[in-house]
CSV table of C-alpha atoms in Angstrom, one decimal:
chain,number,residue,atom,x,y,z
A,1,UNK,CA,6.2,28.2,15.8
A,2,UNK,CA,5.6,32.0,16.2
A,3,UNK,CA,2.1,33.4,15.6
A,4,UNK,CA,2.2,36.1,12.9
A,5,UNK,CA,0.7,39.3,14.3
A,6,UNK,CA,0.8,43.0,13.4
A,7,UNK,CA,1.6,44.1,16.9
A,8,UNK,CA,5.2,42.6,16.7
A,9,UNK,CA,6.1,45.5,14.3
A,10,UNK,CA,10.0,45.7,14.0
A,11,UNK,CA,10.6,43.6,17.2
A,12,UNK,CA,12.0,40.1,17.2
A,13,UNK,CA,9.1,37.6,17.8
A,14,UNK,CA,11.5,35.1,19.4
A,15,UNK,CA,13.6,37.5,21.6
A,16,UNK,CA,12.4,40.1,24.0
A,17,UNK,CA,14.5,43.1,25.0
A,18,UNK,CA,14.3,43.7,28.7
A,19,UNK,CA,15.3,47.1,30.0
A,20,UNK,CA,16.1,47.8,33.7
A,21,UNK,CA,15.3,51.3,34.9
A,22,UNK,CA,17.6,51.4,37.9
A,23,UNK,CA,17.2,54.7,39.6
A,24,UNK,CA,14.7,57.2,38.3
A,25,UNK,CA,14.7,60.9,39.3
A,26,UNK,CA,11.9,61.0,41.9
A,27,UNK,CA,12.2,57.7,43.8
A,28,UNK,CA,14.1,57.7,47.1
A,29,UNK,CA,15.5,55.3,49.6
A,30,UNK,CA,12.8,56.5,52.0
A,31,UNK,CA,10.4,54.7,49.7
A,32,UNK,CA,12.6,51.7,48.8
A,33,UNK,CA,16.0,51.0,50.4
A,34,UNK,CA,17.3,49.2,47.3
A,35,UNK,CA,17.5,52.2,45.0
A,36,UNK,CA,21.1,52.7,43.9
A,37,UNK,CA,22.6,56.2,44.2
A,38,UNK,CA,26.4,56.1,43.6
A,39,UNK,CA,28.1,55.2,40.3
A,40,UNK,CA,29.4,52.0,41.9
A,41,UNK,CA,25.9,51.0,43.3
A,42,UNK,CA,24.3,51.7,39.9
A,43,UNK,CA,27.0,49.7,38.1
A,44,UNK,CA,26.6,46.7,40.4
A,45,UNK,CA,22.8,46.7,39.9
A,46,UNK,CA,23.4,47.0,36.1
A,47,UNK,CA,25.8,44.0,36.1
A,48,UNK,CA,23.4,41.8,38.2
A,49,UNK,CA,20.5,42.9,36.0
A,50,UNK,CA,22.4,41.8,32.9
A,51,UNK,CA,23.1,38.4,34.5
A,52,UNK,CA,19.4,38.0,35.2
A,53,UNK,CA,18.3,38.8,31.6
A,54,UNK,CA,18.4,42.6,31.0
A,55,UNK,CA,19.9,43.9,27.8
A,56,UNK,CA,19.6,47.6,28.6
A,57,UNK,CA,20.2,49.7,31.8
A,58,UNK,CA,18.2,52.9,31.8
A,59,UNK,CA,19.9,55.4,34.2
A,60,UNK,CA,19.3,58.8,35.9
A,61,UNK,CA,22.4,60.0,37.7
A,62,UNK,CA,22.2,60.8,41.4
A,63,UNK,CA,24.4,62.4,44.0
A,64,UNK,CA,25.5,60.4,47.0
A,65,UNK,CA,22.5,61.8,49.0
A,66,UNK,CA,20.1,60.7,46.2
A,67,UNK,CA,19.4,64.1,44.6
A,68,UNK,CA,19.2,64.2,40.8
A,69,UNK,CA,22.3,65.4,39.0
A,70,UNK,CA,23.1,66.4,35.4
A,71,UNK,CA,26.9,66.6,35.9
A,72,UNK,CA,28.8,65.2,33.0
A,73,UNK,CA,31.5,63.9,35.3
A,74,UNK,CA,29.0,61.8,37.3
A,75,UNK,CA,27.5,60.4,34.1
A,76,UNK,CA,31.0,59.6,32.8
A,77,UNK,CA,31.8,57.8,36.1
A,78,UNK,CA,28.6,55.8,35.9
A,79,UNK,CA,29.4,54.9,32.3
A,80,UNK,CA,32.9,53.8,33.2
A,81,UNK,CA,31.8,51.8,36.2
A,82,UNK,CA,29.1,50.0,34.3
A,83,UNK,CA,31.3,49.2,31.3
A,84,UNK,CA,34.0,47.9,33.6
A,85,UNK,CA,31.6,45.2,34.9
A,86,UNK,CA,29.2,44.3,32.0
A,87,UNK,CA,28.4,44.6,28.3
A,88,UNK,CA,24.8,45.8,29.0
A,89,UNK,CA,23.6,48.6,26.7
A,90,UNK,CA,23.7,52.0,28.5
A,91,UNK,CA,20.7,54.3,28.2
A,92,UNK,CA,20.8,57.8,29.8
A,93,UNK,CA,17.7,59.8,30.6
A,94,UNK,CA,17.5,63.3,29.3
A,95,UNK,CA,14.2,64.2,31.1
A,96,UNK,CA,14.1,66.8,33.8
A,97,UNK,CA,12.1,69.6,35.4
A,98,UNK,CA,13.6,73.1,35.4
A,99,UNK,CA,17.0,72.0,34.1
A,100,UNK,CA,18.4,73.8,31.0
A,101,UNK,CA,18.6,71.8,27.8
A,102,UNK,CA,22.3,72.6,27.4
A,103,UNK,CA,23.3,70.8,30.6
A,104,UNK,CA,21.3,67.7,29.6
A,105,UNK,CA,22.8,67.7,26.1
A,106,UNK,CA,26.3,68.1,27.5
A,107,UNK,CA,26.5,64.6,29.0
A,108,UNK,CA,25.0,63.0,26.0
A,109,UNK,CA,27.6,64.6,23.8
A,110,UNK,CA,30.5,64.1,26.2
A,111,UNK,CA,29.8,60.5,27.4
A,112,UNK,CA,28.0,59.2,24.3
A,113,UNK,CA,25.9,56.4,25.8
A,114,UNK,CA,24.5,53.7,23.5
A,115,UNK,CA,21.0,55.1,23.9
A,116,UNK,CA,19.4,58.3,25.3
A,117,UNK,CA,15.8,58.5,26.2
A,118,UNK,CA,13.9,61.4,24.7
A,119,UNK,CA,10.5,62.6,25.8
A,120,UNK,CA,8.3,63.3,22.8
A,121,UNK,CA,5.8,65.8,24.2
A,122,UNK,CA,4.6,68.0,27.1
A,123,UNK,CA,2.0,66.9,29.6
A,124,UNK,CA,0.6,67.3,33.1
A,125,UNK,CA,2.6,64.8,35.2
A,126,UNK,CA,1.0,63.8,38.5
A,127,UNK,CA,0.4,61.1,41.0
A,128,UNK,CA,-2.8,61.0,42.9
A,129,UNK,CA,-3.4,59.1,46.2
A,130,UNK,CA,-6.9,57.7,46.5
A,131,UNK,CA,-6.4,57.0,50.2
A,132,UNK,CA,-5.3,60.6,50.9
A,133,UNK,CA,-7.6,62.1,48.3
A,134,UNK,CA,-4.7,64.3,47.3
A,135,UNK,CA,-1.9,64.6,44.8
A,136,UNK,CA,1.5,63.1,45.8
A,137,UNK,CA,3.0,65.4,43.2
A,138,UNK,CA,1.5,67.6,40.5
A,139,UNK,CA,3.7,69.3,37.8
A,140,UNK,CA,3.9,70.2,34.2
A,141,UNK,CA,6.5,68.2,32.2
A,142,UNK,CA,7.6,70.6,29.5
A,143,UNK,CA,9.1,69.2,26.3
A,144,UNK,CA,8.5,71.6,23.4
A,145,UNK,CA,9.4,70.7,19.8
A,146,UNK,CA,12.4,73.0,19.6
A,147,UNK,CA,14.0,71.2,22.5
A,148,UNK,CA,13.2,67.8,21.1
A,149,UNK,CA,15.0,68.9,17.9
A,150,UNK,CA,18.0,70.0,19.8
A,151,UNK,CA,18.3,66.7,21.6
A,152,UNK,CA,17.8,64.7,18.3
A,153,UNK,CA,20.5,66.7,16.5
A,154,UNK,CA,23.0,66.2,19.4
A,155,UNK,CA,22.2,62.4,19.5
A,156,UNK,CA,22.6,62.1,15.7
A,157,UNK,CA,25.9,64.0,15.8
A,158,UNK,CA,27.3,61.7,18.5
A,159,UNK,CA,26.1,58.3,17.4
A,160,UNK,CA,23.5,57.9,20.2
A,161,UNK,CA,20.3,56.1,19.5
A,162,UNK,CA,17.2,58.0,20.6
A,163,UNK,CA,14.6,56.1,22.6
A,164,UNK,CA,11.2,57.9,22.0
A,165,UNK,CA,9.3,58.1,25.3
A,166,UNK,CA,5.6,58.5,24.6
A,167,UNK,CA,3.2,59.0,27.5
A,168,UNK,CA,0.1,59.4,25.2
A,169,UNK,CA,-1.0,58.9,21.6
A,170,UNK,CA,-0.2,62.5,20.6
A,171,UNK,CA,3.4,61.9,21.6
A,172,UNK,CA,3.7,59.1,19.1
A,173,UNK,CA,2.3,61.4,16.4
A,174,UNK,CA,4.9,64.0,17.2
A,175,UNK,CA,7.5,62.0,15.2
A,176,UNK,CA,6.1,63.4,11.9
A,177,UNK,CA,8.0,66.7,11.6
A,178,UNK,CA,11.2,65.1,12.7
A,179,UNK,CA,10.9,62.3,10.1
A,180,UNK,CA,10.2,64.9,7.4
A,181,UNK,CA,13.3,67.0,8.5
A,182,UNK,CA,15.5,64.0,8.7
A,183,UNK,CA,16.2,64.4,12.4
A,184,UNK,CA,14.6,61.0,12.9
A,185,UNK,CA,15.4,58.0,10.7
A,186,UNK,CA,13.8,54.6,10.6
A,187,UNK,CA,13.9,52.2,12.3
A,188,UNK,CA,12.6,54.0,15.4
A,189,UNK,CA,12.6,52.7,19.0
A,190,UNK,CA,9.5,53.7,21.1
A,191,UNK,CA,8.8,53.4,24.8
A,192,UNK,CA,5.1,53.4,25.4
A,193,UNK,CA,4.7,54.7,29.0
A,194,UNK,CA,1.4,53.9,30.7
A,195,UNK,CA,0.0,54.7,34.1
A,196,UNK,CA,1.2,58.3,34.7
A,197,UNK,CA,-1.7,60.6,35.6
A,198,UNK,CA,-1.8,63.0,32.7
A,199,UNK,CA,-0.9,60.4,30.2
A,200,UNK,CA,-2.7,57.4,28.7
A,201,UNK,CA,-4.4,55.1,31.3
A,202,UNK,CA,-2.9,51.6,31.7
A,203,UNK,CA,-4.9,48.9,30.0
A,204,UNK,CA,-4.2,46.3,27.4
A,205,UNK,CA,-6.8,47.9,25.1
A,206,UNK,CA,-4.9,51.2,25.3
A,207,UNK,CA,-1.5,49.4,24.7
A,208,UNK,CA,-2.9,47.8,21.6
A,209,UNK,CA,-4.1,51.3,20.4
A,210,UNK,CA,-0.6,52.8,21.1
A,211,UNK,CA,1.1,50.0,19.2
A,212,UNK,CA,-1.1,50.6,16.2
A,213,UNK,CA,0.2,54.1,16.0
A,214,UNK,CA,3.9,53.3,15.7
A,215,UNK,CA,5.4,52.7,12.2
A,216,UNK,CA,5.4,49.2,10.9
A,217,UNK,CA,9.2,48.7,11.2
A,218,UNK,CA,9.5,50.3,14.6
A,219,UNK,CA,10.6,48.6,17.8
A,220,UNK,CA,8.5,49.2,20.9
A,221,UNK,CA,8.5,48.4,24.6
A,222,UNK,CA,5.9,49.0,27.3
A,223,UNK,CA,6.8,50.9,30.5
A,224,UNK,CA,4.1,50.2,33.1
A,225,UNK,CA,4.1,52.4,36.1
A,226,UNK,CA,3.5,51.0,39.6
A,227,UNK,CA,1.8,47.6,40.0
A,228,UNK,CA,0.1,47.8,36.6
A,229,UNK,CA,3.6,47.0,35.3
A,230,UNK,CA,3.2,43.2,35.4
A,231,UNK,CA,-0.1,43.0,33.6
A,232,UNK,CA,1.1,45.3,30.9
A,233,UNK,CA,4.4,43.4,30.6
A,234,UNK,CA,2.6,40.2,30.2
A,235,UNK,CA,0.4,41.7,27.5
A,236,UNK,CA,3.3,43.3,25.7
A,237,UNK,CA,5.3,40.1,25.7
A,238,UNK,CA,2.3,38.2,24.3
A,239,UNK,CA,2.0,40.8,21.6
A,240,UNK,CA,5.7,40.5,20.6
A,241,UNK,CA,6.8,43.7,22.4
A,242,UNK,CA,9.7,44.5,24.6
A,243,UNK,CA,9.4,45.4,28.3
A,244,UNK,CA,11.0,47.6,31.0
A,245,UNK,CA,11.0,46.9,34.7
A,246,UNK,CA,13.0,48.4,37.6
A,247,UNK,CA,12.8,50.5,40.7
A,248,UNK,CA,12.2,53.7,38.7
A,249,UNK,CA,8.8,52.4,37.7
A,250,UNK,CA,7.7,49.9,40.3
A,251,UNK,CA,9.1,48.6,43.6
A,252,UNK,CA,7.1,45.4,43.8
A,253,UNK,CA,7.0,41.8,42.6
A,254,UNK,CA,3.7,40.5,41.4
A,255,UNK,CA,3.0,39.0,44.8
A,256,UNK,CA,3.3,42.5,46.4
A,257,UNK,CA,6.8,41.9,47.9
A,258,UNK,CA,9.1,44.9,47.8
A,259,UNK,CA,12.0,44.0,45.6
A,260,UNK,CA,15.4,45.0,44.0
A,261,UNK,CA,16.4,45.8,40.4
A,262,UNK,CA,18.0,42.4,39.8
A,263,UNK,CA,15.0,40.5,41.3
A,264,UNK,CA,12.6,42.5,39.1
A,265,UNK,CA,14.6,41.6,36.0
A,266,UNK,CA,14.7,38.0,37.0
A,267,UNK,CA,10.9,38.0,37.3
A,268,UNK,CA,10.6,39.7,33.9
A,269,UNK,CA,12.9,37.1,32.3
A,270,UNK,CA,10.7,34.3,33.9
A,271,UNK,CA,7.6,36.0,32.4
A,272,UNK,CA,9.3,36.2,29.0
A,273,UNK,CA,10.1,32.5,29.0
A,274,UNK,CA,6.5,31.7,30.2
A,275,UNK,CA,5.1,33.2,26.9
A,276,UNK,CA,7.6,31.2,24.8
A,277,UNK,CA,10.2,33.9,24.2
A,278,UNK,CA,13.8,34.4,25.4
A,279,UNK,CA,15.5,37.5,26.8
A,280,UNK,CA,17.8,39.1,24.3
A,281,UNK,CA,21.4,39.6,25.1
A,282,UNK,CA,22.8,43.1,24.8
A,283,UNK,CA,24.4,42.2,21.5
A,284,UNK,CA,21.2,40.8,20.2
A,285,UNK,CA,19.3,43.8,21.4
A,286,UNK,CA,21.7,46.1,19.6
A,287,UNK,CA,21.0,44.3,16.3
A,288,UNK,CA,17.3,44.2,16.8
A,289,UNK,CA,17.1,47.9,17.7
A,290,UNK,CA,19.7,49.1,15.1
A,291,UNK,CA,22.1,50.4,17.8
A,292,UNK,CA,25.6,51.0,16.8
A,293,UNK,CA,27.3,49.7,19.9
A,294,UNK,CA,31.1,49.4,19.7
A,295,UNK,CA,31.9,47.5,22.9
A,296,UNK,CA,31.1,44.0,21.9
């Protein structure tokens, strides 16, 4: 029996969608040797993550030396390598610093992934080290409304489902003008990101607050940054939410052991089953999230 609760929203109370954020843009092999760089490495991790319970692979393209790239040919190669190995849903990032909107729209239009992540507001974006009493990085993440609209229109024109990445409560509220204009249509898919300095602090209380802001028919997942990930994932799963794990967000298993993408997904699947739910397959996730995937 499933407990009825408002926090489930549009999610499936029996099935949890697990996303695997494989690469990120800022993480490097100097920090964690298991981060994949090449299209083949990314695709192998995606296939293993799928076998371990992930329904979605969230991907930032990299060059062979690990630098971020926005080259359409690289994204196309990643897409082809992943699709040759697995039926996992493919989610491309569109977030960047100092990269023109046109170059980020180009690979969304050209490759047409199942999903594309869309940052829903600007913010200070930083990481602070208590031990060093200094910022590891400190930047402004610029996502003005006119650029959000450009991305949405490109996604709509190419059958790509937007994933609304929200780092704070105001970002959730930023859907309003786009719902009115028709650039966004329900049901919506939200990623509630917690733990970035400049965004909402990571706590179950704040997660519940964020979930209350999303529309009643919306899907939502939590993205916990660093080691707060596991507590937030447990809370989200208990509330009927979906979750994201992976080396973009956190390198470590709950016991503090440095891990890999497939191992993090396996632990997330175990956690899902521990709260009485099952990991969704990619096909089930597409139905839950209203994604028009054609490869099944």
